[in-house]
């Protein structure tokens, strides 16, 4: 599931973000038992190619739901790029795990096309929270393993693309070697899971590696030809192929056919029919066509067992992210010994990550849940940015009824709304009232709001909503620390990859699950936001959405008024901190 990089990090990280080590000493004994101290070097002698290798532990991090061990070991393939020959690995371990305890299933998690690790980190974190160890690593030429062109270099050269896939298959085998060597892992129950491109690679890797017991394929399909010919993400590859002559094009397609999951599906079919392959797919997928998913499922003999996400596409499947992660974790956790299966234990007070998740849930509920008739959602904030003050009051009613008031130091006051008709108050105090237009002109308050803005907002809300439903998945993306105070709690959050040192400080009153104040650090501006009101489904008098009754009115075209709505909302979005 490839995300727009300008959207997903903002959606997830712009609403929260920070961490610090917490409870490291609590798991020190476990680290000792598992031989996972920083600087530790461990040899692995039993490997798929008969060549031993050594992995080195870089550091160990403790989170609320799991232990994350960063390590590295050599790739089984030596390429022309030195950094590509070392694999940086993140190993997610369940809390309470011990080397002399029962052996557990483990999973190799493979990332999406653009190389971002957010989704697979969430998957690995949720797996660990269910008691299942998981490995995450970046595929060849991605991230620190690549050059300045990153994954785009892979797409620009089909032959290189295929060689990278072949290297990826071998690196999955190397990951199996690593997991099979671990004392906490049952070598007979090692699985692989992937999302989008990662799922396609996972399917092909499972076909080529009989030691893989289970495969979890999320948004996957077969028939690479059709995917390459139709997916927007494959445009660089299509352009490259189009510039070749007929013989060269035929050669490239033959090469791609060899790495297509359909080419060796018979090698995975028996495991699939035994219930050891899980397929979760979006019914309206615009990247991996449904026909491609159905072809792979049919080739594996499980056409009637695909879990379809109805009415969702490749990217909007984020709306079902908690469900996807939970289904996948349960699929692999089914092989856990009965005495180590995770049981939920209630806590008197929310942990910091749980509190952030509850905050996000309430934040996105404003957008996702329509108020009942006679009620409304109310959000009122006051923001201070480098000495300038901005105030916003947004009231959302049932249907398209709303009221928006705002004041910016460099713009003045804005007031607009709609119940039976739209209205807007000018700076002079004159209220423009919109009346229906003939000719089928746009009749929505959002008709002239920037489409890109609406798309980003919707994507962001869906992403954040998904995260709020799964604290272990959320924890994979953020670092969290808490400052205890007599009058409440202060939670500081920042990205796991905090190269920009961005942090958000959220202040909660005692026994509250929604902050009353937040401060943003590390963005080069002083930003402070006071949340005066954030209420969901509270009683609303009908007149709440009417214009001020003491101001003069002027009837105008509803079409023209909606154009003004768009201009105001676009301006406020640009000015928003």
XYZ file of C-alpha atoms in Angstrom:
577
model
C 0.000 0.000 0.000
C 2.078 2.910 -1.175
C 1.313 6.203 0.496
C 1.780 9.757 -0.588
C 4.809 10.759 1.428
C 3.594 14.332 1.782
C 0.393 13.100 3.390
C 0.936 10.096 5.605
C 3.801 11.438 7.750
C 1.855 14.706 8.245
C -1.314 12.795 9.061
C 0.420 10.613 11.636
C 3.225 12.801 12.925
C 1.650 16.241 12.663
C -0.998 15.303 15.235
C 1.438 13.837 17.826
C 5.046 12.751 18.198
C 8.059 11.917 20.728
C 9.549 9.190 22.742
C 12.181 8.383 25.278
C 13.415 5.174 26.770
C 11.025 3.967 29.459
C 11.248 0.866 31.565
C 14.509 -0.324 29.997
C 15.635 -1.812 33.278
C 12.385 -3.767 33.553
C 13.383 -5.895 30.596
C 17.114 -6.051 31.250
C 16.822 -9.645 32.423
C 15.048 -10.633 29.212
C 17.736 -8.975 27.112
C 20.423 -10.922 28.988
C 18.615 -14.213 28.526
C 18.193 -13.578 24.821
C 21.795 -12.450 24.233
C 20.630 -9.190 22.734
C 22.894 -6.638 24.354
C 24.247 -3.811 22.146
C 27.570 -4.815 20.632
C 26.761 -8.526 20.816
C 27.897 -10.524 17.768
C 26.266 -13.898 17.127
C 27.223 -16.447 14.477
C 24.598 -18.356 12.463
C 25.938 -21.580 10.987
C 22.835 -23.270 9.565
C 21.879 -21.315 6.433
C 20.055 -21.834 3.145
C 23.288 -21.536 1.110
C 25.615 -23.300 3.526
C 27.513 -20.069 4.242
C 27.609 -18.949 7.863
C 27.172 -15.287 8.789
C 27.271 -13.126 11.902
C 24.693 -10.613 13.065
C 25.570 -7.691 15.310
C 23.204 -6.072 17.818
C 23.248 -2.280 17.393
C 20.836 -1.191 20.113
C 17.813 -2.272 22.125
C 14.756 -0.115 22.695
C 11.894 -0.749 25.103
C 8.344 0.318 24.285
C 4.999 -0.163 25.975
C 4.038 -3.189 23.901
C 7.308 -4.729 22.785
C 11.092 -4.737 22.691
C 12.755 -3.489 19.474
C 16.239 -4.787 18.712
C 18.166 -3.113 15.905
C 20.794 -5.337 14.346
C 22.582 -5.878 11.065
C 24.001 -8.725 9.041
C 25.420 -9.194 5.510
C 23.224 -9.785 2.484
C 23.729 -13.151 0.780
C 24.255 -11.139 -2.434
C 27.301 -8.949 -3.064
C 26.308 -6.017 -5.292
C 28.249 -3.115 -6.791
C 26.992 -0.780 -4.033
C 28.781 -1.434 -0.670
C 25.950 -0.140 1.538
C 23.498 -2.418 -0.246
C 25.446 -5.431 1.006
C 24.540 -4.860 4.665
C 20.952 -5.407 5.844
C 19.728 -3.209 8.739
C 17.107 -5.174 10.659
C 14.517 -4.315 13.296
C 13.531 -7.281 15.436
C 10.276 -6.860 17.395
C 9.986 -9.069 20.470
C 6.981 -9.570 22.762
C 7.280 -8.390 26.350
C 7.965 -11.133 28.888
C 9.703 -13.373 26.371
C 12.506 -15.578 27.673
C 15.074 -17.746 25.951
C 14.137 -20.821 28.001
C 10.412 -20.396 27.401
C 8.246 -22.106 24.773
C 9.287 -21.449 21.196
C 7.004 -19.163 19.206
C 6.057 -18.556 15.591
C 7.803 -15.572 13.990
C 7.113 -13.416 10.930
C 9.179 -11.589 8.304
C 7.421 -8.313 7.333
C 8.070 -6.794 3.876
C 7.449 -3.136 3.052
C 5.614 -1.215 0.314
C 6.927 0.134 -3.003
C 8.198 3.519 -1.819
C 10.319 1.888 0.891
C 8.677 3.582 3.875
C 8.581 1.335 6.919
C 5.646 2.875 8.791
C 3.113 0.218 7.853
C 5.341 -2.815 8.405
C 6.586 -1.366 11.684
C 2.957 -1.134 12.760
C 2.373 -4.714 11.639
C 5.466 -5.951 13.474
C 4.480 -4.046 16.627
C 0.967 -5.505 16.595
C 2.366 -9.004 16.000
C 4.702 -8.595 18.982
C 1.828 -7.312 21.127
C 0.062 -10.589 20.291
C 3.125 -12.594 21.366
C 4.686 -13.166 17.919
C 8.290 -12.005 17.182
C 8.664 -10.163 13.870
C 11.464 -8.942 11.617
C 11.441 -5.778 9.483
C 14.149 -4.856 6.999
C 14.467 -2.639 3.950
C 14.725 -4.381 0.609
C 17.810 -4.004 -1.608
C 18.680 -0.429 -2.659
C 16.057 1.089 -0.361
C 16.748 3.642 2.376
C 20.337 3.597 3.664
C 21.067 0.689 1.348
C 20.605 2.749 -1.813
C 22.056 5.806 -3.492
C 20.528 9.245 -4.005
C 17.989 7.925 -6.553
C 16.520 5.507 -4.033
C 13.747 3.189 -5.281
C 13.210 5.279 -8.428
C 16.435 3.861 -9.806
C 14.921 0.399 -9.461
C 11.845 1.316 -11.493
C 13.849 3.020 -14.231
C 15.619 -0.191 -15.286
C 13.507 -3.353 -15.609
C 16.494 -5.693 -15.570
C 17.791 -4.045 -12.418
C 14.281 -4.227 -10.982
C 14.224 -7.988 -11.545
C 17.706 -8.476 -10.063
C 16.569 -6.554 -6.982
C 13.550 -8.829 -6.633
C 15.774 -11.907 -6.928
C 18.056 -10.456 -4.244
C 14.987 -9.772 -2.113
C 13.943 -13.436 -2.371
C 17.384 -14.503 -1.150
C 17.267 -11.980 1.680
C 13.964 -13.449 2.828
C 15.795 -16.775 3.002
C 18.525 -15.088 5.046
C 15.864 -13.702 7.401
C 14.531 -17.248 7.828
C 18.099 -18.304 8.718
C 18.248 -15.578 11.374
C 14.884 -16.394 12.925
C 15.506 -20.148 12.874
C 18.705 -19.542 14.876
C 16.907 -17.652 17.639
C 16.167 -19.625 20.842
C 12.722 -18.024 21.248
C 11.548 -18.940 17.718
C 10.028 -22.208 16.523
C 11.890 -22.834 13.230
C 8.937 -24.902 11.974
C 6.574 -21.913 12.196
C 8.313 -19.025 10.445
C 6.008 -16.917 8.296
C 6.200 -14.013 5.895
C 3.817 -11.072 5.503
C 3.796 -8.097 3.184
C 1.751 -5.150 2.016
C 1.289 -4.260 -1.676
C 4.707 -4.768 -3.327
C 5.820 -6.445 -0.107
C 2.909 -8.891 -0.391
C 3.789 -9.735 -4.005
C 7.383 -10.407 -2.950
C 6.138 -12.369 0.070
C 4.049 -14.635 -2.174
C 6.934 -15.308 -4.563
C 9.397 -15.746 -1.680
C 7.120 -18.263 0.027
C 6.918 -20.205 -3.226
C 10.724 -20.332 -3.389
C 11.306 -21.058 0.319
C 9.679 -24.256 1.657
C 10.762 -23.372 5.229
C 8.110 -20.636 5.256
C 5.145 -22.088 7.112
C 2.583 -19.304 6.601
C 2.128 -16.269 4.357
C 0.010 -13.184 5.034
C -0.633 -11.281 1.796
C -2.174 -7.817 2.190
C -3.265 -6.010 -1.021
C -1.504 -8.547 -3.224
C -2.149 -10.037 -6.645
C -0.605 -11.928 -9.519
C -0.172 -11.068 -13.204
C 2.603 -8.471 -12.971
C 2.063 -7.565 -16.616
C -1.402 -6.211 -15.931
C -0.280 -4.454 -12.747
C 2.640 -2.774 -14.528
C 0.431 -1.785 -17.475
C -2.253 -0.167 -15.308
C -0.779 1.029 -11.987
C 0.076 4.720 -11.727
C 3.039 3.783 -9.536
C 4.579 1.777 -12.389
C 4.667 4.735 -14.804
C 8.520 5.020 -14.781
C 8.765 1.332 -15.661
C 6.162 1.669 -18.431
C 8.020 4.619 -19.947
C 11.275 2.687 -19.942
C 9.698 -0.331 -21.640
C 7.942 1.869 -24.228
C 11.319 3.224 -25.379
C 12.658 -0.272 -26.174
C 12.306 -2.078 -29.482
C 9.880 -4.975 -29.858
C 12.434 -7.714 -29.123
C 13.722 -5.930 -26.025
C 10.179 -5.367 -24.756
C 9.365 -9.050 -25.184
C 12.525 -9.965 -23.282
C 11.640 -7.651 -20.384
C 8.135 -9.060 -20.092
C 9.537 -12.610 -20.063
C 11.875 -11.638 -17.240
C 9.030 -10.089 -15.240
C 6.980 -13.232 -15.787
C 9.634 -15.267 -13.973
C 9.173 -13.301 -10.745
C 5.370 -13.156 -10.986
C 3.703 -15.011 -8.075
C 1.577 -16.834 -10.677
C 4.686 -18.449 -12.195
C 5.293 -20.822 -9.278
C 1.983 -20.675 -7.438
C 1.800 -24.479 -7.454
C 4.685 -24.520 -4.927
C 2.541 -22.606 -2.408
C -0.810 -24.162 -3.289
C -0.689 -27.029 -0.773
C 0.074 -24.667 2.114
C -2.675 -22.330 0.942
C -5.279 -25.081 0.845
C -4.246 -26.095 4.362
C -5.244 -22.617 5.554
C -1.694 -21.309 5.783
C -2.098 -18.388 3.334
C -4.130 -15.320 4.275
C -5.203 -12.868 1.559
C -6.700 -9.477 2.520
C -7.609 -7.258 -0.416
C -9.472 -4.045 -1.241
C -12.516 -4.710 -3.402
C -12.045 -1.439 -5.312
C -8.235 -1.518 -5.525
C -6.993 0.884 -8.203
C -3.349 -0.297 -8.016
C -3.684 -4.081 -7.733
C -6.767 -4.783 -9.892
C -9.292 -7.149 -8.386
C -8.824 -9.454 -11.362
C -5.130 -9.817 -10.443
C -6.021 -10.746 -6.862
C -8.579 -13.257 -8.093
C -6.031 -14.840 -10.439
C -3.541 -15.373 -7.614
C -6.209 -16.690 -5.263
C -7.434 -19.112 -7.922
C -3.887 -20.297 -8.636
C -3.462 -21.007 -4.901
C -6.823 -22.769 -4.713
C -8.335 -20.290 -2.236
C -10.548 -18.180 -4.509
C -13.403 -18.471 -1.994
C -11.264 -17.515 1.009
C -10.072 -14.011 0.164
C -10.980 -11.460 2.829
C -12.395 -8.535 0.832
C -12.482 -4.977 2.168
C -15.684 -3.794 0.550
C -15.928 -0.277 -0.919
C -12.240 0.432 -0.221
C -9.340 1.092 -2.591
C -5.591 0.619 -2.345
C -5.040 3.773 -0.301
C -8.410 4.153 1.398
C -7.827 0.667 2.829
C -6.126 2.664 5.578
C -9.621 3.114 6.959
C -9.577 -0.610 7.758
C -5.986 -0.663 9.010
C -6.755 -1.802 12.595
C -8.872 -4.627 11.240
C -6.169 -5.624 8.744
C -3.459 -5.670 11.415
C -5.634 -7.572 13.877
C -6.629 -10.224 11.334
C -3.014 -10.715 10.284
C -1.753 -10.910 13.878
C -4.460 -13.422 14.826
C -3.581 -15.515 11.757
C 0.029 -15.946 12.892
C -0.686 -15.970 16.650
C -2.911 -19.028 16.198
C 0.313 -21.088 16.243
C 1.443 -19.797 19.660
C 1.725 -22.320 22.478
C -1.363 -22.009 24.656
C 0.618 -20.953 27.750
C 2.162 -17.877 26.091
C -0.874 -16.454 24.330
C -1.373 -12.820 25.255
C -4.306 -11.998 27.502
C -5.505 -8.441 27.910
C -5.245 -7.130 31.474
C -7.217 -4.002 32.389
C -5.261 -1.018 33.700
C -6.503 1.593 36.139
C -4.891 4.394 34.134
C -4.215 4.736 30.447
C -0.598 4.373 29.391
C 0.871 7.319 27.437
C 0.398 5.555 24.077
C -3.166 4.569 24.961
C -3.880 8.180 25.910
C -2.528 9.440 22.578
C -4.649 6.826 20.770
C -7.763 7.985 22.659
C -6.971 11.582 21.719
C -6.669 10.706 18.049
C -9.897 8.731 18.151
C -11.805 11.709 19.500
C -10.062 14.055 17.066
C -11.061 12.053 13.983
C -14.541 11.300 15.290
C -15.348 14.930 14.533
C -14.957 14.179 10.816
C -15.994 10.536 10.538
C -19.132 10.566 12.668
C -22.046 12.658 11.464
C -23.936 14.373 14.279
C -27.378 13.037 15.040
C -30.392 15.185 14.239
C -30.643 18.032 16.729
C -27.005 17.685 17.817
C -23.606 18.957 16.674
C -19.850 18.624 17.050
C -18.027 21.725 18.345
C -14.338 22.477 18.043
C -12.887 25.739 19.332
C -9.152 26.466 19.399
C -6.841 29.427 19.852
C -3.430 29.230 18.185
C -0.398 31.427 18.738
C 2.232 31.346 15.997
C 5.300 33.565 16.406
C 3.242 36.125 18.303
C 0.274 36.115 15.897
C -3.048 34.850 17.186
C -5.594 32.766 15.276
C -8.962 31.666 16.616
C -11.235 29.050 15.063
C -14.716 27.882 15.951
C -16.213 25.127 13.825
C -19.639 23.665 14.503
C -20.750 20.698 12.442
C -24.419 19.781 12.319
C -26.392 17.022 10.632
C -26.256 16.900 6.848
C -24.456 19.934 5.391
C -25.311 22.335 8.189
C -22.282 24.048 9.748
C -20.936 27.263 11.200
C -17.351 28.479 10.880
C -15.911 31.489 12.658
C -12.296 32.531 12.602
C -10.044 35.450 13.264
C -6.477 35.924 12.061
C -4.321 38.883 13.013
C -3.407 39.498 9.356
C -6.834 38.775 7.852
C -9.525 39.833 10.279
C -12.728 38.028 11.142
C -14.439 35.341 9.067
C -17.980 34.078 9.669
C -19.953 31.755 7.418
C -22.356 28.874 7.679
C -25.333 27.006 6.318
C -28.638 25.515 7.430
C -31.421 25.844 4.867
C -29.233 28.192 2.828
C -25.575 29.313 2.856
C -24.518 32.677 4.255
C -21.360 34.672 4.819
C -20.654 37.889 6.723
C -18.318 40.443 5.173
C -15.921 42.631 7.137
C -18.432 45.475 6.861
C -20.995 43.453 8.788
C -23.162 42.850 5.691
C -24.410 39.255 5.486
C -24.606 37.673 2.040
C -27.371 35.082 1.795
C -27.212 32.521 -1.007
C -30.262 31.534 -3.040
C -30.562 28.547 -5.431
C -29.306 29.044 -8.994
C -30.796 27.718 -12.202
C -28.770 25.635 -14.626
C -27.478 22.911 -12.301
C -24.562 24.888 -10.884
C -22.612 23.408 -7.936
C -24.712 23.210 -4.782
C -22.208 22.004 -2.180
C -20.374 24.212 0.342
C -17.156 22.418 -0.660
C -17.598 22.818 -4.421
C -14.700 25.274 -4.698
C -12.419 24.056 -1.937
C -9.068 22.923 -3.338
C -9.450 19.249 -4.308
C -5.903 18.436 -3.235
C -6.664 19.927 0.180
C -9.815 17.827 0.529
C -7.961 14.697 -0.573
C -5.141 15.286 1.903
C -7.589 15.991 4.706
C -9.595 12.831 4.018
C -6.474 10.699 3.719
C -5.039 12.171 6.911
C -8.234 11.553 8.891
C -8.499 7.955 7.682
C -4.847 7.299 8.510
C -5.047 8.838 11.974
C -8.344 7.079 12.664
C -6.756 3.756 11.810
C -3.850 4.398 14.130
C -6.104 5.435 16.997
C -7.728 2.015 17.008
C -4.438 0.179 17.502
C -2.047 1.526 20.166
C 0.632 -1.097 19.311
C 0.578 0.054 15.678
C 0.714 3.691 16.759
C 3.680 2.971 18.998
C 5.653 1.742 15.993
C 5.658 5.308 14.625
C 6.194 7.478 17.679
C 8.471 7.942 20.646
C 6.678 8.803 23.865
C 7.660 10.088 27.261
C 5.616 11.488 30.101
C 6.085 14.284 32.598
C 3.982 13.732 35.707
C 2.458 16.870 37.174
C 0.232 17.549 40.156
C -2.546 19.036 38.041
C -2.534 16.503 35.201
C -0.279 14.803 32.674
C 2.063 16.051 29.955
C 2.797 13.618 27.115
C 5.618 14.406 24.688
C 5.557 12.661 21.331
C 7.915 12.707 18.348
C 8.617 10.567 15.253
C 10.617 7.373 15.573
C 12.844 8.779 12.814
C 13.291 12.168 14.475
C 15.990 13.649 12.231
C 14.138 16.970 12.312
C 13.780 16.792 16.120
C 10.071 17.619 15.909
C 8.149 17.161 19.122
C 4.624 17.878 20.281
C 3.936 18.479 23.961
C 0.336 17.697 24.929
C -1.038 18.808 28.287
C -3.992 16.970 29.842
C -6.000 18.053 32.862
C -6.402 15.413 35.553
C -8.565 12.443 34.487
C -9.045 13.884 30.967
C -8.500 12.001 27.689
C -8.273 15.028 25.420
C -5.586 17.718 25.767
C -6.385 21.296 26.600
C -3.095 22.596 25.265
C -0.345 21.572 22.887
C 3.008 23.035 21.926
C 5.023 22.199 18.818
C 8.808 22.191 18.980
C 11.486 21.818 16.317
C 9.675 23.463 13.382
C 11.455 26.819 13.478
C 8.353 28.598 14.743
C 6.802 29.087 18.138
C 3.461 27.291 18.013
C 1.080 27.028 20.947
C -2.504 25.829 20.645
C -5.141 26.083 23.355
C -8.092 23.735 22.865
C -10.983 25.518 24.479
C -13.738 23.143 23.355
C -13.853 19.794 21.573
C -17.264 18.203 22.034
C -18.947 15.421 20.070
C -22.716 15.120 19.542
C -23.904 17.789 21.955
C -27.397 19.361 21.723
C -27.650 22.104 19.103
C -30.515 24.571 18.676
C -31.555 24.926 15.052
C -30.754 28.637 14.979
C -27.124 27.879 15.781
C -26.485 27.600 12.038
C -28.293 30.801 11.057
C -26.504 34.101 10.301
C -26.410 36.924 12.892
C -29.939 38.304 13.135
C -28.817 41.870 13.923
C -26.865 42.360 10.680
C -28.168 43.638 7.317
C -28.557 40.996 4.616
C -28.117 40.883 0.861
C -29.362 38.078 -1.370
C -26.719 36.750 -3.785
C -26.178 33.750 -6.044
C -25.550 30.558 -4.088
C -22.977 29.650 -6.729
C -21.031 32.863 -6.091
C -21.276 32.363 -2.341
C -19.845 28.885 -2.590
C -16.950 30.339 -4.567
C -16.312 32.689 -1.664
C -16.546 29.768 0.772
C -13.834 28.000 -1.191
C -11.580 31.072 -1.186
C -11.935 31.513 2.581
C -11.352 27.843 3.447
C -8.379 27.614 1.092
C -6.889 30.741 2.696
C -7.422 29.491 6.247
C -5.865 26.126 5.319
C -2.771 27.905 4.019
C -2.530 29.985 7.201
C -3.214 27.153 9.622
C -0.221 26.420 11.860
